[in-house]
Short mmCIF file of C-alpha atoms and ligand atoms in Angstrom, two decimals:
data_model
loop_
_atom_site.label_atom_id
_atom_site.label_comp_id
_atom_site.label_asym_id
_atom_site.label_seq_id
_atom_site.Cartn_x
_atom_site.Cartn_y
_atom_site.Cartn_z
CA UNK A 212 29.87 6.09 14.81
CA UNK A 213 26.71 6.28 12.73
CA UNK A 214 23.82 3.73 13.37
CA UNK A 215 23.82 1.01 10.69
CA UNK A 216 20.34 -0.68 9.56
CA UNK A 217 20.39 -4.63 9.15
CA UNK A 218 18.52 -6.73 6.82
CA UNK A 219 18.84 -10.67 7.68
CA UNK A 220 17.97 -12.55 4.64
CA UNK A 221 18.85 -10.23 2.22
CA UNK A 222 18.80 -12.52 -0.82
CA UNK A 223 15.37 -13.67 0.04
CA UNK A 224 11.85 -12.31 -1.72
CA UNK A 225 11.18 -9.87 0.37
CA UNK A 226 15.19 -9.01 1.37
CA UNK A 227 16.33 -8.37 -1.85
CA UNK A 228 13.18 -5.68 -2.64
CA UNK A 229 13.99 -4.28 0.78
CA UNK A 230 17.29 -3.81 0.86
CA UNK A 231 17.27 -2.46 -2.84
CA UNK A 232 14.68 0.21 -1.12
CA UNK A 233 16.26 1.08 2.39
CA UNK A 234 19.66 1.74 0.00
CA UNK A 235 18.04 4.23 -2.17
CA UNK A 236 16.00 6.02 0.70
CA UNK A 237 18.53 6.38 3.04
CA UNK A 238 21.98 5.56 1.06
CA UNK A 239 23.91 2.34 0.35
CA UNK A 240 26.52 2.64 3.01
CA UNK A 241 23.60 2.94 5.42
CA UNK A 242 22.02 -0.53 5.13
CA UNK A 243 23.60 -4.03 5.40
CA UNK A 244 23.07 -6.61 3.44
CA UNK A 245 22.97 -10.41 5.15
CA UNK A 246 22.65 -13.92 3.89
CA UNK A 247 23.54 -17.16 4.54
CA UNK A 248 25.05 -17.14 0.65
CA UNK A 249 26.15 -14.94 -1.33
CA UNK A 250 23.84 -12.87 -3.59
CA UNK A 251 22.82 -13.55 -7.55
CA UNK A 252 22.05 -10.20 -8.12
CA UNK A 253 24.73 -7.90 -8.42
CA UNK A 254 22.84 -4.72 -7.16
CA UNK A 255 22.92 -6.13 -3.63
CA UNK A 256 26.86 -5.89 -3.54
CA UNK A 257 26.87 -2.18 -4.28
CA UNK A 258 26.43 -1.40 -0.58
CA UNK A 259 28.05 -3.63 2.57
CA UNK A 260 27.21 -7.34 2.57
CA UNK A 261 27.92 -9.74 4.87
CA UNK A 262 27.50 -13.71 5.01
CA UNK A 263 25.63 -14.63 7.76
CA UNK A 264 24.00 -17.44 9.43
CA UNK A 265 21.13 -16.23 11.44
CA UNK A 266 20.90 -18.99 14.26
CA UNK A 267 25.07 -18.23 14.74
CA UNK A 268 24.21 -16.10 18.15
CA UNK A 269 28.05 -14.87 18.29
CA UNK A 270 28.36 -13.94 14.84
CA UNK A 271 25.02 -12.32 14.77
CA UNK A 272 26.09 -10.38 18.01
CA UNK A 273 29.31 -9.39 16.43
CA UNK A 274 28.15 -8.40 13.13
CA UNK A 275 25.69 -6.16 15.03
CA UNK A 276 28.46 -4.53 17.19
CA UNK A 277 30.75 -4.35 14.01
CA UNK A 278 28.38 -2.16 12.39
CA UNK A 279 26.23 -0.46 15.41
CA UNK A 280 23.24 -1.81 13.96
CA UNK A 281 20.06 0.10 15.16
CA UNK A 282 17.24 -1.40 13.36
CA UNK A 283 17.38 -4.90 11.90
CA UNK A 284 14.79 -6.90 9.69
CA UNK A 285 14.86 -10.20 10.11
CA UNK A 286 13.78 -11.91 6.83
CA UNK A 287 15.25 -15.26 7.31
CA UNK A 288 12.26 -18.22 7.63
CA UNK A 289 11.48 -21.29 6.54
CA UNK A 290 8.03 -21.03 4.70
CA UNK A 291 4.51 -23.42 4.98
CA UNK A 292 5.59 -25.82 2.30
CA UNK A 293 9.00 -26.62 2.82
CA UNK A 294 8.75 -26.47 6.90
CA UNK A 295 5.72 -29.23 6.45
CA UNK A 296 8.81 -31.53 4.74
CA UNK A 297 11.48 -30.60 7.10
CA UNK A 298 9.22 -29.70 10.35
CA UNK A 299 12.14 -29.70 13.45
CA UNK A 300 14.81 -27.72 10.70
CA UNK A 301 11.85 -25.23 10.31
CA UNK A 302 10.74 -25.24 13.94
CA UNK A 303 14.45 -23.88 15.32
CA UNK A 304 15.36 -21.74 11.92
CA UNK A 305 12.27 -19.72 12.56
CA UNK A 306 12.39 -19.94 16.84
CA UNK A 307 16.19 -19.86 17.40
CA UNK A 308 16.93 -16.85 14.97
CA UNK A 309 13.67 -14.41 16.34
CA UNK A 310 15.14 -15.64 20.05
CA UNK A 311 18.32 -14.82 19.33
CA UNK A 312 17.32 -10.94 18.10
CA UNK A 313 15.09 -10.43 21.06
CA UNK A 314 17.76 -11.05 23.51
CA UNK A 315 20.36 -8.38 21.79
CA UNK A 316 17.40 -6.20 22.13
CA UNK A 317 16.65 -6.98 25.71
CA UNK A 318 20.98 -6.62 25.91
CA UNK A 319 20.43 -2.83 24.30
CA UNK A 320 23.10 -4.25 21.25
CA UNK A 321 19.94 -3.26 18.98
CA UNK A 322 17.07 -0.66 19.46
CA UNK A 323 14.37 -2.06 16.59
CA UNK A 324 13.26 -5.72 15.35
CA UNK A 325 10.79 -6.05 12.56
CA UNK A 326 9.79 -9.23 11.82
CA UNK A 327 7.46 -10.50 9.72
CA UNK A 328 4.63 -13.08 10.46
CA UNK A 329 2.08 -14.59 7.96
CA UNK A 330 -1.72 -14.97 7.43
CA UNK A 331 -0.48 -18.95 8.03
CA UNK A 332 -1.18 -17.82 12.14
CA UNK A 333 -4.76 -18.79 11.01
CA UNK A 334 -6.32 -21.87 10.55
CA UNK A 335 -8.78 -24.27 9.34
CA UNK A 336 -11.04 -23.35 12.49
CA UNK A 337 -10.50 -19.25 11.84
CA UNK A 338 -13.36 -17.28 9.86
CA UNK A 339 -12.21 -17.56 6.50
CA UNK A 340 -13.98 -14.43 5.13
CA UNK A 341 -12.49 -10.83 6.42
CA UNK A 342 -10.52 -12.04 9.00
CA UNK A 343 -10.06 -10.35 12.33
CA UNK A 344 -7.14 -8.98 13.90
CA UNK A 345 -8.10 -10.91 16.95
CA UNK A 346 -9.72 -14.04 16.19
CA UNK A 347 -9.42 -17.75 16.36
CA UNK A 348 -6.11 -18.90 15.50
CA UNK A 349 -5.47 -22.62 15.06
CA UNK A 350 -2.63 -23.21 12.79
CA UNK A 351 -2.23 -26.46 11.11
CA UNK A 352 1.68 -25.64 9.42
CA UNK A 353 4.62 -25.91 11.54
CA UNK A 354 5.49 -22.63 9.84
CA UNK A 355 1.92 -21.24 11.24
CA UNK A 356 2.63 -22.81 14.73
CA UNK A 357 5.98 -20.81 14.79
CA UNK A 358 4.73 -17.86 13.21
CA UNK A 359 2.10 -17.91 16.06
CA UNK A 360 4.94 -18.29 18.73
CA UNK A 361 7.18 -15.76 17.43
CA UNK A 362 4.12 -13.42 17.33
CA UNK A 363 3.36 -14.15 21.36
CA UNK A 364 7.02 -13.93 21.50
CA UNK A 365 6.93 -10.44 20.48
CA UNK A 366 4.36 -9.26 22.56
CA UNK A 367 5.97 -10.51 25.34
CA UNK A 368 9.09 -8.89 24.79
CA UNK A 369 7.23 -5.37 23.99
CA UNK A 370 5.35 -5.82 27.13
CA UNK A 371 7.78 -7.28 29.38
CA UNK A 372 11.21 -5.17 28.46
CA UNK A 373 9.75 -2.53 26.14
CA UNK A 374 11.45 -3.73 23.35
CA UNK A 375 10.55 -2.17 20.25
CA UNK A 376 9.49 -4.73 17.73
CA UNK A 377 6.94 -4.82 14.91
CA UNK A 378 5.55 -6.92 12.53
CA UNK A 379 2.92 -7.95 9.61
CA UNK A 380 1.07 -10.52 9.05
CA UNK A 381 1.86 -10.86 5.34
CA UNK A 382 0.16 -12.00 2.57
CA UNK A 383 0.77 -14.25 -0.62
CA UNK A 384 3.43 -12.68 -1.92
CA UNK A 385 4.33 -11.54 -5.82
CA UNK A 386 7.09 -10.30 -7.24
CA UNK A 387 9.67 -10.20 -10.14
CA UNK A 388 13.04 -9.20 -9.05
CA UNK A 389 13.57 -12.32 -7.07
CA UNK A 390 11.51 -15.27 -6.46
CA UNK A 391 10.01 -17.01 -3.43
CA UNK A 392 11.10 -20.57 -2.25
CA UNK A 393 9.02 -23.18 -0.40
CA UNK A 394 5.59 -21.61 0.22
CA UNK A 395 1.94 -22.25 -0.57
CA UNK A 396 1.54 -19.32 -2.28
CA UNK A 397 4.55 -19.09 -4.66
CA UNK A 398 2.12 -20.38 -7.61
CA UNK A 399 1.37 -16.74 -7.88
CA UNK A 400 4.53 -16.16 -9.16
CA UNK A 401 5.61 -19.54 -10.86
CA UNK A 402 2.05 -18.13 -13.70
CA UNK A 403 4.16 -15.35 -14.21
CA UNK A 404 7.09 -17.35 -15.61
CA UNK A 405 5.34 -20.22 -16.76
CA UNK A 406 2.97 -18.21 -18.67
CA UNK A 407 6.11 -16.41 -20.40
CA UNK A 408 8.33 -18.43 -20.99
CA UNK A 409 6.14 -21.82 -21.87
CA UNK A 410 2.52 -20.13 -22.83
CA UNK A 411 0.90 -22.46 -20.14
CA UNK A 412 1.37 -23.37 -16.31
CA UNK A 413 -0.45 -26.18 -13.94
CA UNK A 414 -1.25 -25.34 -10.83
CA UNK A 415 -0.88 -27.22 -7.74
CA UNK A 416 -3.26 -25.05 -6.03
CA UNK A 417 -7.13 -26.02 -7.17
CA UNK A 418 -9.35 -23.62 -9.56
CA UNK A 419 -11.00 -21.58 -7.08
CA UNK A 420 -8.90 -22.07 -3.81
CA UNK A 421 -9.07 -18.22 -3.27
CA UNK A 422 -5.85 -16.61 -1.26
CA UNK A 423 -5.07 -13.12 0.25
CA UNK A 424 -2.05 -11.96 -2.05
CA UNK A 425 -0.05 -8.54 -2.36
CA UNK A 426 2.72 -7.36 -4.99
CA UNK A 427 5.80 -6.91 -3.48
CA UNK A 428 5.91 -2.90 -3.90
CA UNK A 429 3.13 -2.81 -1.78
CA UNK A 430 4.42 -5.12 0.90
CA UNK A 431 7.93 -3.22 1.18
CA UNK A 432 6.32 -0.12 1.59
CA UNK A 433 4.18 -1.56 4.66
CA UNK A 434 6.99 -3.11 5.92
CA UNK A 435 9.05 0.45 6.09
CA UNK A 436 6.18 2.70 7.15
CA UNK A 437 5.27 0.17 9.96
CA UNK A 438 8.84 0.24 10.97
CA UNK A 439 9.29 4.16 10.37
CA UNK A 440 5.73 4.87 12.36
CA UNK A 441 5.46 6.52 15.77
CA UNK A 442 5.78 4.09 17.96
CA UNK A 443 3.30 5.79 20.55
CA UNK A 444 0.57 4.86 17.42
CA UNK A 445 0.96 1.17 17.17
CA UNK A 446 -1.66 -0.03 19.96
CA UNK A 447 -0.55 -4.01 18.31
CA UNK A 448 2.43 -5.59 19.08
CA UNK A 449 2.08 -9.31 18.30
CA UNK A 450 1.51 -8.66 14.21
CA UNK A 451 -0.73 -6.24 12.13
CA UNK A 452 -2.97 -8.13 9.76
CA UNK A 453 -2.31 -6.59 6.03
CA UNK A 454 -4.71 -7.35 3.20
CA UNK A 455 -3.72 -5.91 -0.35
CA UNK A 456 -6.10 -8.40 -2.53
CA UNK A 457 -7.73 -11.87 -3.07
CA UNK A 458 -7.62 -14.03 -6.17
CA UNK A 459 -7.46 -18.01 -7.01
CA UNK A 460 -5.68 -19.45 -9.37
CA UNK A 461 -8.59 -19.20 -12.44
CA UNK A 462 -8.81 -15.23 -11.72
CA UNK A 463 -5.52 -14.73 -11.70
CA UNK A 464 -4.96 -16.94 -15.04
CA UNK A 465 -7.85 -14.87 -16.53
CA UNK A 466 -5.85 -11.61 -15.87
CA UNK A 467 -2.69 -13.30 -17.80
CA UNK A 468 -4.76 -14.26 -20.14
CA UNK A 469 -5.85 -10.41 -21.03
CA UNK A 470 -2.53 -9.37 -21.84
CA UNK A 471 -1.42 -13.19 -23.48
CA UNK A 472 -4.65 -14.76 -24.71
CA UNK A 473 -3.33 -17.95 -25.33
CA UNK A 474 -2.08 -18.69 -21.60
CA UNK A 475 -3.13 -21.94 -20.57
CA UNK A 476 -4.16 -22.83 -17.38
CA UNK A 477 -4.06 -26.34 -15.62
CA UNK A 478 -4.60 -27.89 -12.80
CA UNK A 479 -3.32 -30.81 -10.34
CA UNK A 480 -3.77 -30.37 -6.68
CA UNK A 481 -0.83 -31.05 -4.36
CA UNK A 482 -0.31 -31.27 -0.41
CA UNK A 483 -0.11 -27.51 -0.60
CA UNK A 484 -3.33 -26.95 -1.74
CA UNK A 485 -4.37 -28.62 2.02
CA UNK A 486 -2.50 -25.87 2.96
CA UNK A 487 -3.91 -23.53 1.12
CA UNK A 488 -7.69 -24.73 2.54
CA UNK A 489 -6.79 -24.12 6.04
CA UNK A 490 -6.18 -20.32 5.28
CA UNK A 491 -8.23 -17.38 5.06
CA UNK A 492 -9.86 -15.94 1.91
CA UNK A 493 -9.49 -11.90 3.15
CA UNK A 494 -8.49 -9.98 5.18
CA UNK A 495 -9.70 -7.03 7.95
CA UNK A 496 -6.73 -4.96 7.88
CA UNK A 497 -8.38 -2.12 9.87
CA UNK A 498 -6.07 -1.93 12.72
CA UNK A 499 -3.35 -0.88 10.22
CA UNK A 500 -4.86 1.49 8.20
CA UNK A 501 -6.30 3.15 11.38
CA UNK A 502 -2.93 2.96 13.68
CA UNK A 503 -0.64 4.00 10.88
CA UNK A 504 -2.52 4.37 8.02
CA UNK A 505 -1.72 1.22 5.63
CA UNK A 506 -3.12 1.68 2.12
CA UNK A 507 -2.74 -0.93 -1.09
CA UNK A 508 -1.78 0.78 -4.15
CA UNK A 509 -1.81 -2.73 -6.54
CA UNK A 510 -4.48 -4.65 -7.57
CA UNK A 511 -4.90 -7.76 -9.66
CA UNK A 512 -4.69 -6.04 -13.10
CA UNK A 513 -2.11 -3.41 -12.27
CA UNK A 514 -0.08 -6.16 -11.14
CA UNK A 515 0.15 -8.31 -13.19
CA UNK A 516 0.82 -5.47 -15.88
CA UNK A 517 3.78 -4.86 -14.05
CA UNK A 518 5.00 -8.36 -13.75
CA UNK A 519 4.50 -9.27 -17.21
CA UNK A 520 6.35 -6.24 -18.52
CA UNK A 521 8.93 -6.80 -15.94
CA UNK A 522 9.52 -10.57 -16.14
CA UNK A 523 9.62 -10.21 -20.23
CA UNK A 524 12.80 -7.55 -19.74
CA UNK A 525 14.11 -9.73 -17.01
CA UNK A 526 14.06 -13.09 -19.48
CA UNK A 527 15.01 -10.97 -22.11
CA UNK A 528 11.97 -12.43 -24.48
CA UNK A 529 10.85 -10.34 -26.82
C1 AKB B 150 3.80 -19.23 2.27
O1 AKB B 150 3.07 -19.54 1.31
O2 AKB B 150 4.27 -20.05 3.07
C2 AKB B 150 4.10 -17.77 2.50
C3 AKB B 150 3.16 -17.15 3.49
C4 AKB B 150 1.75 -16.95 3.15
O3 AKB B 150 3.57 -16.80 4.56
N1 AKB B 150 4.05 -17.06 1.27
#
């Protein structure tokens, strides 16, 4: 029976761009689709979908078996805003469901875990400017604290029982096709919208709080080569810092304003932008461009190009 690759949170940000990708790479029938509901967008029903709940060990187990799953990418987490208002529900989501994939490695059900971790590992007490691979880490977000287990978790299972998992250390994310939910850095998309559909947008993150973001195109291809790379190359097995770029909330309103010069831009500072404060400004993503040779294609102005034009089809304005 042919080997079947799974992605766990398929409706999600990052899931929905994935799967979308994997399916035209490799063919529909070839990747399935998960989520705990069933999907908006139509597209992700053209291949097999399932409904899933991650922390369900049986079902998880079966629906692996079902479909001899080789690879799976685990996209289901509770993010740093939302896990700082429900910290025990974001605690076991993001523990329980990494635990759970581990241990059908370790039971040679699946070969491959990627999973992805978060520049929220870091922390008020980490060097905010070009931050190391290997460097303080001192997270203040539940979501950082379990992002910073999971990542020792990983390790340990590499090192202890060979299994084969990977992982980033992602960025801000921005993208078009579906939107993020309960993060710091979601603002970055929210302009996007705002600035379309209303001409103006108030931030909850402060004027020159500057972040380490990356468009979504960029952060799916990472995400595949780092899965698809030799795994003789990848010397890190906790979670590859990833930089793409940096921008606060005034730069990136400047760039909207290029293209829509009378985008206004307010702010109003929220518990997220505390948050926000105990995070690094860059990133040193050396270690990944050297072990398997990460490169950004987007920046700041190429991005939000693309969003713009994207988000205006997408809301059908004119
Ligand atoms: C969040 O803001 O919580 C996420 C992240 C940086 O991991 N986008």
């Amino acid at each position: 029976m042919k080997r079947t690759t799974l992605v766990l949170g398929a409706c999600g940000q990052i899931g929905t761009e994935l799967t979308l990708n994997l399916r035209e790479k490799y063919g529909k029938d070839t990747v399935l689709a998960t989520d705990i509901m069933e999907p908006s967008l139509i597209e992700l029903k053209e291949g097999p979908f399932e409904i899933l709940d991650v922390s369900d060990t049986n079902s998880l187990r079966e629906i692996c078996e079902k479909y001899n799953v080789n690879t799976v990418y685990h996209l289901v987490a509770m993010l740093s805003a939302k896990g700082e208002k429900f910290p025990m529900e974001a605690w076991d989501l993001n523990m329980r469901s990494l635990l759970n994939l581990l241990e059908l490695a370790k039971g040679k059900v699946i070969e491959k875990i990627f999973w992805p971790s978060s520049i929220a590992v870091f922390g008020p007490t980490t060097p905010k400017q070009n931050t190391p691979q290997q460097t303080v880490m001192e997270p203040s977000t539940v979501y950082g604290i379990s992002k910073l287990a999971g990542e020792r978790w990983c390790e340990y299972y590499f090192n202890k029982y060979n299994i084969d998992v990977r992982s980033i250390r992602y960025p801000g994310l921005i993208s078009w096709k579906s939107q993020p939910g309960g993060g710091t850095t979601d603002y970055a998309v929210e302009i996007y919208y705002k600035a379309l559909e209303e001409g103006k947008y108030t931030s909850y993150i402060s004027k020159y709080r500057t972040l380490p973001m990356m468009y979504i195109e960029d952060a799916v291809r990472a995400t595949i080569e780092l899965t698809n790379a030799p795994s003789e190359n990848l010397k890190i097995r906790s979670s590859y810092n990833l930089a793409g770029m940096s921008f606060d909330p005034s730069t990136i309103g400047a760039s909207i304003k290029n293209i829509l010069p009378e985008f206004k831009l307010n702010f109003n500072p929220d518990y997220r932008e505390e948050i926000a404060a105990s995070w690094p400004e860059s990133i040193d993503d050396s270690a990944a461009r050297l072990d398997w040779g990460w490169t950004p294609k987007y920046d700041l102005k190429t991005m939000t190009e693309v969003m713009l034009k994207n988000l205006r089809t997408k809301l059908q304005l004119s």
